[in-house]
Coordinates of N, CA and C in Angstrom, one line a residue:
Chain A
K1 N -32.8 -50.3 -55.8 CA -31.4 -49.8 -55.8 C -30.5 -50.9 -55.4
N2 N -29.4 -51.2 -56.2 CA -28.4 -52.2 -55.8 C -27.7 -51.8 -54.5
E3 N -27.3 -52.8 -53.8 CA -26.5 -52.5 -52.6 C -25.1 -52.1 -52.9
V4 N -24.7 -52.4 -54.1 CA -23.3 -52.0 -54.5 C -23.4 -51.4 -55.9
E5 N -22.9 -50.1 -56.0 CA -22.9 -49.4 -57.2 C -21.5 -49.1 -57.6
Q6 N -21.2 -49.3 -58.9 CA -19.9 -49.0 -59.4 C -20.0 -47.9 -60.5
S7 N -19.0 -47.1 -60.6 CA -18.9 -46.1 -61.7 C -17.5 -45.9 -62.1
P8 N -17.2 -45.6 -63.4 CA -18.2 -45.7 -64.4 C -18.5 -47.1 -64.9
Q9 N -19.5 -47.3 -65.7 CA -19.8 -48.7 -66.2 C -18.8 -49.1 -67.3
N10 N -18.4 -48.1 -68.1 CA -17.4 -48.3 -69.1 C -16.4 -47.2 -69.1
L11 N -15.2 -47.6 -69.4 CA -14.1 -46.6 -69.4 C -13.0 -47.0 -70.4
T12 N -12.7 -46.0 -71.2 CA -11.7 -46.1 -72.2 C -10.5 -45.2 -71.9
A13 N -9.3 -45.7 -71.9 CA -8.2 -44.8 -71.5 C -7.0 -45.1 -72.5
Q14 N -6.2 -44.1 -72.6 CA -4.9 -44.4 -73.4 C -3.8 -44.9 -72.5
E15 N -3.0 -45.6 -73.1 CA -1.8 -46.2 -72.3 C -1.1 -45.1 -71.5
G16 N -0.8 -45.3 -70.3 CA -0.1 -44.4 -69.5 C -1.0 -43.5 -68.6
E17 N -2.3 -43.5 -68.9 CA -3.2 -42.7 -68.1 C -3.4 -43.3 -66.7
F18 N -3.8 -42.4 -65.8 CA -4.2 -42.7 -64.4 C -5.7 -43.0 -64.4
I19 N -6.1 -44.1 -63.8 CA -7.5 -44.6 -63.9 C -8.0 -44.7 -62.5
T20 N -9.3 -44.3 -62.3 CA -10.0 -44.5 -61.1 C -11.3 -45.1 -61.3
I21 N -11.6 -46.2 -60.6 CA -12.9 -46.8 -60.6 C -13.5 -46.8 -59.2
N22 N -14.8 -46.4 -59.1 CA -15.4 -46.1 -57.8 C -16.4 -47.2 -57.5
C23 N -16.6 -47.4 -56.2 CA -17.5 -48.4 -55.7 C -18.2 -47.8 -54.4
S24 N -19.5 -47.7 -54.4 CA -20.3 -47.2 -53.3 C -21.2 -48.3 -52.8
Y25 N -21.4 -48.4 -51.6 CA -22.3 -49.5 -51.0 C -23.2 -48.8 -50.0
S26 N -24.3 -49.5 -49.7 CA -25.4 -48.8 -48.9 C -25.6 -49.5 -47.6
V27 N -24.8 -50.6 -47.3 CA -25.0 -51.3 -46.0 C -23.7 -51.5 -45.3
G28 N -23.8 -51.9 -44.1 CA -22.6 -52.2 -43.3 C -21.9 -53.4 -43.9
I29 N -20.6 -53.4 -44.0 CA -19.8 -54.5 -44.5 C -18.7 -54.9 -43.6
S30 N -18.3 -56.2 -43.8 CA -17.1 -56.6 -43.0 C -15.8 -56.7 -43.9
A31 N -16.0 -56.6 -45.2 CA -14.9 -56.6 -46.1 C -15.3 -56.2 -47.5
L32 N -14.4 -55.7 -48.3 CA -14.6 -55.3 -49.6 C -13.5 -56.0 -50.5
H33 N -13.9 -56.5 -51.6 CA -13.0 -57.2 -52.6 C -13.0 -56.4 -53.9
W34 N -11.9 -56.3 -54.5 CA -11.7 -55.8 -55.9 C -11.3 -57.0 -56.7
L35 N -12.0 -57.3 -57.8 CA -11.8 -58.5 -58.6 C -11.5 -58.0 -60.0
Q36 N -10.7 -58.8 -60.8 CA -10.5 -58.5 -62.2 C -10.9 -59.7 -63.0
Q37 N -11.7 -59.5 -64.0 CA -12.1 -60.6 -64.9 C -11.8 -60.3 -66.4
H38 N -11.0 -61.1 -66.9 CA -10.6 -61.0 -68.3 C -11.6 -61.7 -69.2
P39 N -11.6 -61.4 -70.5 CA -12.5 -62.2 -71.4 C -12.2 -63.6 -71.3
G40 N -13.3 -64.5 -71.3 CA -13.1 -65.9 -71.1 C -13.5 -66.3 -69.7
G41 N -13.6 -65.4 -68.8 CA -14.2 -65.7 -67.5 C -13.4 -65.7 -66.3
G42 N -12.1 -66.1 -66.3 CA -11.4 -66.2 -65.1 C -11.3 -65.0 -64.3
I43 N -11.5 -65.1 -63.0 CA -11.5 -64.0 -62.1 C -10.3 -64.1 -61.2
V44 N -9.7 -62.9 -61.0 CA -8.5 -62.8 -60.1 C -8.8 -61.8 -59.0
S45 N -8.5 -62.2 -57.8 CA -8.7 -61.3 -56.7 C -7.5 -60.3 -56.6
L46 N -7.9 -59.0 -56.7 CA -6.8 -58.0 -56.6 C -6.5 -57.5 -55.2
F47 N -7.6 -57.2 -54.5 CA -7.4 -56.7 -53.1 C -8.6 -57.2 -52.3
M48 N -8.3 -57.3 -51.0 CA -9.4 -57.5 -50.0 C -9.1 -56.4 -48.9
L49 N -10.1 -55.6 -48.6 CA -9.9 -54.4 -47.7 C -11.0 -54.4 -46.7
S50 N -10.6 -54.1 -45.4 CA -11.6 -53.7 -44.4 C -11.4 -52.3 -43.9
S51 N -10.3 -51.7 -44.2 CA -10.0 -50.4 -43.8 C -8.8 -49.9 -44.6
G52 N -8.6 -48.5 -44.7 CA -7.4 -47.9 -45.2 C -7.1 -48.1 -46.6
K53 N -5.9 -48.5 -46.9 CA -5.3 -48.4 -48.3 C -4.4 -49.6 -48.5
K54 N -4.4 -50.2 -49.7 CA -3.4 -51.2 -50.1 C -2.9 -50.9 -51.4
K55 N -1.6 -51.3 -51.6 CA -1.0 -51.1 -52.9 C -0.3 -52.4 -53.4
H56 N -0.4 -52.6 -54.7 CA 0.3 -53.8 -55.3 C 0.7 -53.4 -56.7
G57 N 2.0 -53.2 -56.8 CA 2.5 -52.7 -58.1 C 1.8 -51.4 -58.5
R58 N 1.2 -51.4 -59.7 CA 0.6 -50.2 -60.2 C -0.9 -50.0 -59.7
L59 N -1.3 -50.9 -58.9 CA -2.7 -50.9 -58.4 C -2.7 -50.4 -57.0
I60 N -3.7 -49.5 -56.7 CA -3.9 -49.0 -55.3 C -5.4 -49.1 -55.0
A61 N -5.8 -49.6 -53.9 CA -7.2 -49.6 -53.5 C -7.3 -48.9 -52.1
T62 N -8.4 -48.1 -52.0 CA -8.7 -47.4 -50.8 C -10.1 -47.6 -50.4
I63 N -10.4 -47.5 -49.1 CA -11.7 -47.7 -48.6 C -12.0 -46.6 -47.5
N64 N -13.2 -46.0 -47.6 CA -13.6 -45.1 -46.5 C -14.9 -45.7 -45.9
I65 N -14.7 -46.3 -44.7 CA -15.9 -47.0 -44.1 C -17.0 -46.0 -43.8
Q66 N -16.6 -44.9 -43.3 CA -17.7 -43.9 -42.9 C -18.5 -43.5 -44.1
E67 N -17.9 -43.2 -45.2 CA -18.6 -42.8 -46.4 C -19.1 -43.9 -47.3
K68 N -18.8 -45.2 -46.9 CA -19.2 -46.4 -47.6 C -18.8 -46.3 -49.1
H69 N -17.5 -46.1 -49.3 CA -17.0 -45.9 -50.6 C -15.6 -46.4 -50.7
S70 N -15.3 -47.0 -51.9 CA -13.9 -47.5 -52.2 C -13.6 -47.1 -53.6
S71 N -12.3 -46.9 -53.8 CA -11.8 -46.6 -55.1 C -10.6 -47.6 -55.5
L72 N -10.6 -47.9 -56.7 CA -9.4 -48.7 -57.3 C -8.7 -47.8 -58.3
H73 N -7.5 -47.6 -58.1 CA -6.7 -46.7 -59.0 C -5.6 -47.6 -59.7
I74 N -5.5 -47.3 -61.0 CA -4.4 -47.9 -61.8 C -3.5 -46.8 -62.3
T75 N -2.3 -46.9 -61.9 CA -1.3 -45.8 -62.4 C -0.6 -46.4 -63.6
A76 N -0.3 -45.5 -64.5 CA 0.4 -45.8 -65.8 C -0.2 -47.0 -66.5
S77 N -1.5 -46.9 -66.8 CA -2.3 -48.0 -67.4 C -1.6 -48.5 -68.6
H78 N -1.9 -49.8 -68.9 CA -1.3 -50.6 -70.0 C -2.4 -51.4 -70.6
P79 N -2.3 -51.6 -71.9 CA -3.4 -52.5 -72.6 C -3.7 -53.8 -71.9
R80 N -2.7 -54.4 -71.2 CA -3.0 -55.6 -70.5 C -3.9 -55.4 -69.3
D81 N -4.1 -54.2 -68.9 CA -5.1 -53.9 -67.8 C -6.5 -54.0 -68.3
S82 N -6.7 -54.1 -69.6 CA -8.1 -54.1 -70.2 C -8.8 -55.4 -69.6
A83 N -9.9 -55.1 -68.9 CA -10.6 -56.2 -68.3 C -11.9 -55.6 -67.6
V84 N -12.7 -56.4 -67.0 CA -13.8 -55.9 -66.2 C -13.4 -56.0 -64.7
Y85 N -13.6 -54.9 -64.0 CA -13.2 -54.8 -62.6 C -14.5 -54.8 -61.8
I86 N -14.5 -55.7 -60.8 CA -15.8 -55.9 -60.1 C -15.5 -55.6 -58.6
C87 N -16.4 -54.9 -58.0 CA -16.3 -54.6 -56.6 C -17.3 -55.6 -55.9
A88 N -16.9 -56.2 -54.8 CA -17.8 -57.1 -54.1 C -17.7 -56.8 -52.6
V89 N -18.8 -56.8 -51.9 CA -18.8 -56.5 -50.5 C -19.3 -57.7 -49.7
R90 N -18.7 -57.9 -48.6 CA -19.3 -59.0 -47.7 C -20.2 -58.3 -46.7
V91 N -21.5 -58.6 -46.9 CA -22.5 -58.0 -46.0 C -22.9 -59.0 -44.9
G92 N -23.1 -58.4 -43.7 CA -23.4 -59.3 -42.6 C -22.1 -59.9 -42.0
T93 N -22.3 -60.6 -40.9 CA -21.2 -61.2 -40.2 C -21.4 -62.7 -39.9
G94 N -20.3 -63.4 -39.8 CA -20.4 -64.8 -39.5 C -21.2 -65.6 -40.5
T95 N -22.0 -66.5 -40.0 CA -22.8 -67.4 -40.9 C -23.9 -66.7 -41.7
A96 N -24.2 -65.4 -41.3 CA -25.2 -64.7 -42.0 C -24.6 -63.8 -43.1
S97 N -23.2 -63.9 -43.3 CA -22.6 -63.0 -44.3 C -22.6 -63.6 -45.6
K98 N -22.6 -62.8 -46.7 CA -22.6 -63.2 -48.0 C -22.0 -62.1 -48.9
L99 N -21.4 -62.5 -50.0 CA -20.8 -61.5 -50.9 C -21.9 -61.0 -51.9
T100 N -21.9 -59.7 -52.0 CA -22.8 -59.0 -53.0 C -21.9 -58.3 -54.0
F101 N -22.2 -58.4 -55.3 CA -21.3 -57.9 -56.3 C -21.9 -56.6 -57.0
G102 N -21.0 -55.7 -57.4 CA -21.3 -54.7 -58.3 C -21.4 -55.2 -59.7
T103 N -21.9 -54.4 -60.6 CA -22.1 -54.8 -62.0 C -20.9 -54.8 -62.8
G104 N -19.8 -54.2 -62.3 CA -18.5 -54.2 -63.0 C -18.3 -53.0 -63.8
T105 N -17.0 -52.7 -64.0 CA -16.6 -51.6 -64.8 C -15.7 -52.2 -65.9
R106 N -16.1 -52.0 -67.2 CA -15.4 -52.5 -68.3 C -14.3 -51.5 -68.7
L107 N -13.1 -51.8 -68.6 CA -11.9 -50.9 -68.9 C -11.3 -51.4 -70.2
Q108 N -11.1 -50.4 -71.1 CA -10.3 -50.7 -72.3 C -9.1 -49.7 -72.3
V109 N -7.9 -50.2 -72.4 CA -6.8 -49.3 -72.5 C -6.2 -49.5 -73.9
T110 N -6.1 -48.4 -74.6 CA -5.6 -48.4 -76.0 C -4.1 -47.8 -76.0
L111 N -3.4 -48.2 -77.1 CA -2.1 -47.7 -77.3 C -2.1 -46.3 -77.7
Chain B
K1 N 2.1 -74.4 -56.6 CA 0.9 -74.8 -55.9 C -0.3 -74.7 -56.9
A2 N -1.0 -75.8 -57.1 CA -2.1 -75.8 -58.0 C -3.2 -74.9 -57.6
G3 N -3.9 -74.3 -58.6 CA -5.0 -73.4 -58.3 C -6.3 -74.1 -58.1
V4 N -7.4 -73.4 -58.1 CA -8.7 -73.9 -58.0 C -9.1 -74.6 -59.3
T5 N -9.5 -75.8 -59.3 CA -9.8 -76.6 -60.5 C -11.3 -76.8 -60.6
Q6 N -12.0 -76.4 -61.7 CA -13.4 -76.7 -61.9 C -13.6 -77.6 -63.1
T7 N -14.4 -78.6 -62.9 CA -14.8 -79.5 -64.0 C -16.3 -79.7 -64.0
P8 N -16.8 -80.0 -65.2 CA -16.2 -79.7 -66.5 C -16.1 -78.2 -66.8
R9 N -15.4 -77.9 -67.8 CA -15.3 -76.4 -68.2 C -16.5 -76.0 -69.0
Y10 N -16.9 -76.9 -69.8 CA -18.1 -76.6 -70.7 C -19.0 -77.8 -70.7
L11 N -20.3 -77.5 -70.7 CA -21.3 -78.6 -70.9 C -22.6 -78.0 -71.4
I12 N -23.3 -78.9 -72.1 CA -24.6 -78.6 -72.7 C -25.6 -79.6 -72.2
K13 N -26.7 -79.1 -71.7 CA -27.8 -80.0 -71.2 C -29.1 -79.5 -71.8
T14 N -30.1 -80.3 -71.7 CA -31.4 -79.9 -72.1 C -32.3 -79.7 -70.9
R15 N -33.4 -78.9 -71.1 CA -34.3 -78.6 -70.1 C -34.8 -79.9 -69.4
G16 N -34.9 -79.8 -68.1 CA -35.4 -81.0 -67.3 C -34.3 -81.9 -66.8
Q17 N -33.1 -81.8 -67.4 CA -32.0 -82.7 -67.0 C -31.4 -82.1 -65.7
Q18 N -30.5 -82.8 -65.1 CA -29.7 -82.3 -64.0 C -28.3 -82.3 -64.3
V19 N -27.5 -81.5 -63.5 CA -26.1 -81.3 -63.8 C -25.3 -81.3 -62.4
T20 N -24.1 -81.8 -62.4 CA -23.3 -81.8 -61.2 C -21.9 -81.1 -61.7
L21 N -21.5 -80.1 -60.9 CA -20.3 -79.4 -61.2 C -19.4 -79.7 -60.0
S22 N -18.1 -79.7 -60.3 CA -17.1 -80.1 -59.3 C -16.1 -78.9 -59.1
C23 N -15.6 -78.8 -57.9 CA -14.6 -77.7 -57.6 C -13.6 -78.3 -56.6
S24 N -12.3 -78.3 -57.0 CA -11.2 -78.7 -56.1 C -10.5 -77.5 -55.7
P25 N -10.5 -77.2 -54.4 CA -9.9 -76.0 -53.9 C -8.3 -76.1 -53.9
I26 N -7.7 -75.0 -53.6 CA -6.3 -75.0 -53.4 C -6.0 -75.8 -52.1
S27 N -4.9 -76.6 -52.2 CA -4.5 -77.4 -51.1 C -4.4 -76.6 -49.8
G28 N -5.1 -77.1 -48.7 CA -5.1 -76.4 -47.5 C -6.2 -75.4 -47.2
H29 N -6.9 -75.1 -48.3 CA -8.1 -74.2 -48.2 C -9.3 -75.1 -47.8
R30 N -10.0 -74.6 -46.8 CA -11.2 -75.3 -46.2 C -12.5 -74.7 -46.6
S31 N -12.5 -73.5 -47.2 CA -13.7 -72.8 -47.5 C -13.9 -72.8 -49.0
V32 N -15.1 -73.2 -49.5 CA -15.4 -73.1 -50.9 C -16.7 -72.4 -51.1
S33 N -16.8 -71.4 -52.0 CA -18.0 -70.7 -52.3 C -18.3 -70.8 -53.8
W34 N -19.6 -70.8 -54.1 CA -20.1 -70.9 -55.5 C -20.8 -69.7 -55.9
Y35 N -20.7 -69.3 -57.2 CA -21.3 -68.1 -57.7 C -21.9 -68.4 -59.1
Q36 N -23.0 -67.7 -59.5 CA -23.5 -67.8 -60.8 C -23.3 -66.5 -61.5
Q37 N -22.8 -66.5 -62.7 CA -22.7 -65.3 -63.5 C -23.4 -65.3 -64.8
T38 N -24.4 -64.4 -65.0 CA -25.1 -64.3 -66.2 C -25.0 -62.9 -66.7
P39 N -25.2 -62.7 -68.1 CA -25.2 -61.3 -68.6 C -26.2 -60.4 -68.0
G40 N -27.4 -60.9 -67.6 CA -28.5 -60.1 -67.1 C -28.3 -59.8 -65.6
Q41 N -27.9 -60.7 -64.8 CA -27.9 -60.6 -63.4 C -26.5 -60.4 -62.8
G42 N -25.5 -60.5 -63.6 CA -24.1 -60.4 -63.1 C -23.8 -61.6 -62.2
L43 N -22.9 -61.3 -61.3 CA -22.4 -62.3 -60.4 C -23.4 -62.4 -59.2
Q44 N -23.8 -63.6 -58.8 CA -24.6 -63.8 -57.6 C -24.1 -64.9 -56.8
F45 N -24.2 -64.8 -55.5 CA -23.7 -65.8 -54.6 C -24.7 -66.9 -54.5
L46 N -24.2 -68.1 -54.6 CA -25.0 -69.3 -54.5 C -24.9 -70.0 -53.1
F47 N -23.8 -70.5 -52.7 CA -23.6 -71.0 -51.3 C -22.1 -71.0 -51.0
E48 N -21.9 -71.2 -49.6 CA -20.5 -71.2 -49.1 C -20.4 -72.4 -48.1
Y49 N -19.3 -73.1 -48.2 CA -19.1 -74.3 -47.4 C -17.8 -74.1 -46.6
F50 N -17.7 -74.6 -45.4 CA -16.5 -74.6 -44.6 C -16.5 -75.9 -43.8
S51 N -15.5 -76.7 -44.0 CA -15.4 -78.0 -43.2 C -16.6 -78.8 -43.3
E52 N -17.1 -79.0 -44.6 CA -18.2 -79.9 -44.9 C -19.6 -79.3 -44.5
T53 N -19.6 -78.1 -43.9 CA -20.9 -77.5 -43.5 C -21.3 -76.3 -44.4
Q54 N -22.5 -76.3 -44.8 CA -23.0 -75.1 -45.5 C -23.1 -73.9 -44.6
R55 N -22.4 -72.9 -44.8 CA -22.4 -71.7 -43.9 C -23.5 -70.7 -44.3
N56 N -23.7 -70.6 -45.6 CA -24.7 -69.6 -46.0 C -25.2 -70.0 -47.4
K57 N -26.4 -69.5 -47.8 CA -27.0 -69.8 -49.1 C -27.6 -68.5 -49.6
G58 N -27.4 -68.3 -50.9 CA -28.0 -67.2 -51.6 C -29.4 -67.4 -51.9
N59 N -30.0 -66.4 -52.6 CA -31.5 -66.5 -53.0 C -31.7 -67.3 -54.2
F60 N -31.5 -68.5 -54.2 CA -31.8 -69.4 -55.3 C -32.8 -70.5 -54.9
P61 N -33.5 -71.0 -55.9 CA -34.5 -72.1 -55.6 C -33.8 -73.4 -55.1
G62 N -34.6 -74.2 -54.5 CA -34.1 -75.5 -53.9 C -33.5 -76.4 -55.0
R63 N -33.7 -76.1 -56.3 CA -33.1 -76.9 -57.3 C -31.6 -76.8 -57.3
F64 N -31.1 -75.8 -56.7 CA -29.7 -75.6 -56.6 C -29.2 -76.2 -55.2
S65 N -28.3 -77.1 -55.2 CA -27.8 -77.6 -54.0 C -26.3 -77.9 -54.1
G66 N -25.7 -78.1 -53.0 CA -24.3 -78.4 -53.0 C -23.9 -79.2 -51.8
R67 N -22.6 -79.6 -51.8 CA -22.0 -80.3 -50.7 C -20.5 -80.1 -50.7
Q68 N -19.9 -80.4 -49.6 CA -18.4 -80.4 -49.5 C -18.0 -81.7 -48.8
F69 N -16.9 -82.2 -49.4 CA -16.4 -83.5 -48.9 C -15.3 -83.2 -47.8
S70 N -14.9 -84.3 -47.2 CA -13.9 -84.2 -46.2 C -12.5 -83.7 -46.7
N71 N -12.3 -83.9 -48.0 CA -11.0 -83.4 -48.6 C -11.2 -81.9 -49.1
S72 N -12.3 -81.3 -48.7 CA -12.6 -79.9 -49.1 C -13.1 -79.7 -50.5
R73 N -13.0 -80.8 -51.3 CA -13.6 -80.7 -52.7 C -15.1 -80.5 -52.5
S74 N -15.7 -79.7 -53.5 CA -17.1 -79.4 -53.4 C -17.8 -79.7 -54.7
E75 N -19.0 -80.0 -54.6 CA -19.9 -80.2 -55.8 C -21.1 -79.4 -55.7
M76 N -21.6 -78.9 -56.8 CA -23.0 -78.3 -56.8 C -23.8 -79.0 -57.8
N77 N -25.1 -79.1 -57.5 CA -26.0 -79.8 -58.4 C -27.2 -78.9 -58.7
V78 N -27.6 -78.9 -60.0 CA -28.8 -78.2 -60.3 C -29.8 -79.2 -61.0
S79 N -30.9 -79.4 -60.4 CA -31.9 -80.4 -60.9 C -32.9 -79.6 -61.8
T80 N -33.6 -80.4 -62.6 CA -34.7 -79.9 -63.4 C -34.3 -78.6 -64.1
L81 N -33.3 -78.7 -64.9 CA -32.7 -77.5 -65.5 C -33.7 -76.7 -66.3
E82 N -33.5 -75.4 -66.2 CA -34.4 -74.4 -67.0 C -33.4 -73.6 -67.9
L83 N -34.0 -73.0 -68.9 CA -33.2 -72.2 -69.9 C -32.4 -71.1 -69.1
G84 N -33.0 -70.6 -68.1 CA -32.4 -69.5 -67.4 C -31.2 -69.9 -66.5
D85 N -31.0 -71.2 -66.4 CA -29.9 -71.7 -65.6 C -28.6 -71.6 -66.5
S86 N -28.7 -71.3 -67.7 CA -27.5 -71.1 -68.6 C -26.6 -70.0 -68.0
A87 N -25.4 -70.3 -67.7 CA -24.6 -69.3 -67.0 C -23.2 -69.9 -66.8
L88 N -22.3 -69.0 -66.4 CA -21.0 -69.4 -65.9 C -21.0 -69.6 -64.4
Y89 N -20.7 -70.8 -64.0 CA -20.7 -71.1 -62.6 C -19.2 -71.1 -62.1
L90 N -19.0 -70.3 -61.1 CA -17.6 -70.1 -60.6 C -17.5 -70.6 -59.2
C91 N -16.4 -71.2 -58.8 CA -16.2 -71.4 -57.4 C -14.9 -70.7 -57.0
A92 N -14.9 -70.5 -55.7 CA -13.7 -69.8 -55.1 C -13.3 -70.5 -53.8
S93 N -12.0 -70.6 -53.5 CA -11.6 -71.2 -52.3 C -10.9 -70.1 -51.5
S94 N -10.9 -70.3 -50.2 CA -10.1 -69.4 -49.3 C -9.7 -70.3 -48.1
F95 N -8.6 -69.8 -47.4 CA -8.1 -70.5 -46.3 C -9.1 -70.5 -45.1
G96 N -9.6 -69.4 -44.8 CA -10.6 -69.2 -43.7 C -12.0 -68.9 -44.3
T97 N -12.8 -68.4 -43.4 CA -14.1 -68.1 -43.8 C -14.4 -66.6 -43.7
Y98 N -15.3 -66.1 -44.4 CA -15.9 -64.8 -44.3 C -15.0 -63.6 -44.7
T99 N -13.8 -63.6 -44.3 CA -12.9 -62.4 -44.6 C -11.6 -62.8 -45.3
G100 N -11.6 -64.1 -45.7 CA -10.3 -64.5 -46.4 C -10.3 -64.1 -47.8
E101 N -9.1 -64.0 -48.4 CA -8.9 -63.6 -49.8 C -9.4 -64.8 -50.6
L102 N -10.1 -64.5 -51.7 CA -10.7 -65.5 -52.6 C -9.8 -65.9 -53.7
F103 N -9.8 -67.1 -54.1 CA -9.1 -67.6 -55.2 C -10.1 -68.4 -56.1
F104 N -10.3 -67.8 -57.3 CA -11.3 -68.3 -58.2 C -10.8 -69.4 -59.2
G105 N -11.7 -70.3 -59.5 CA -11.5 -71.2 -60.6 C -11.8 -70.5 -61.9
E106 N -11.6 -71.3 -63.0 CA -11.9 -70.7 -64.4 C -13.4 -70.8 -64.7
G107 N -14.1 -71.6 -63.9 CA -15.6 -71.6 -64.2 C -16.0 -72.8 -65.0
S108 N -17.3 -73.1 -64.9 CA -17.9 -74.1 -65.7 C -19.1 -73.4 -66.4
R109 N -19.0 -73.5 -67.8 CA -20.0 -72.7 -68.6 C -21.1 -73.7 -69.0
L110 N -22.2 -73.5 -68.4 CA -23.4 -74.4 -68.7 C -24.3 -73.8 -69.7
T111 N -24.7 -74.5 -70.7 CA -25.7 -74.1 -71.7 C -26.9 -75.0 -71.6
V112 N -28.1 -74.5 -71.4 CA -29.3 -75.3 -71.3 C -30.1 -75.1 -72.5
L113 N -30.4 -76.1 -73.3 CA -31.2 -76.0 -74.5 C -32.6 -76.5 -74.4

């Protein structure tokens, strides 16, 4: 079983819809990252969380440390949001820590 | 402010050769980490450097190595290339270590024939 599980794997939405992508992890973490990868490879960091909730424009990320779960929400989705969204967790602390990645959620937003 | 720069962007090598990839972090960032992305395994952590010291290493064979220079630029080297090393290699920089926000380069796409 992977340490980081994302759902759904694929998601198709119409423009304007509210989207939720989920990330569950099985180990203790010191931080969680939400990343966006467009076709061609470049990765952009959307959020880094260790607790609570963060908002940036139409994007909202939440984390529940006790339940080992995080969600990424996109409000009023747009075709330019089409990308792969990847959850990554930092497992361990200090020099023993490393990033472990989920397999990604492929989002397509249509007109 | 310039972003993270990776060179070369694309390269083709044959089995048995070696390759060196370069990563120039954002000015002022002292931490550089490297990742391998393949269709089968997804993103996997390779290594992480801070102030010229390797802080952590992922589960990769010894053919994969790296270093960081005093100006924070980093290189990774893969020796005795295998077909399975074909991948997108990404580096990311951050100001601090372990919990800093990551800024990724565009990646170096390696094809091994």
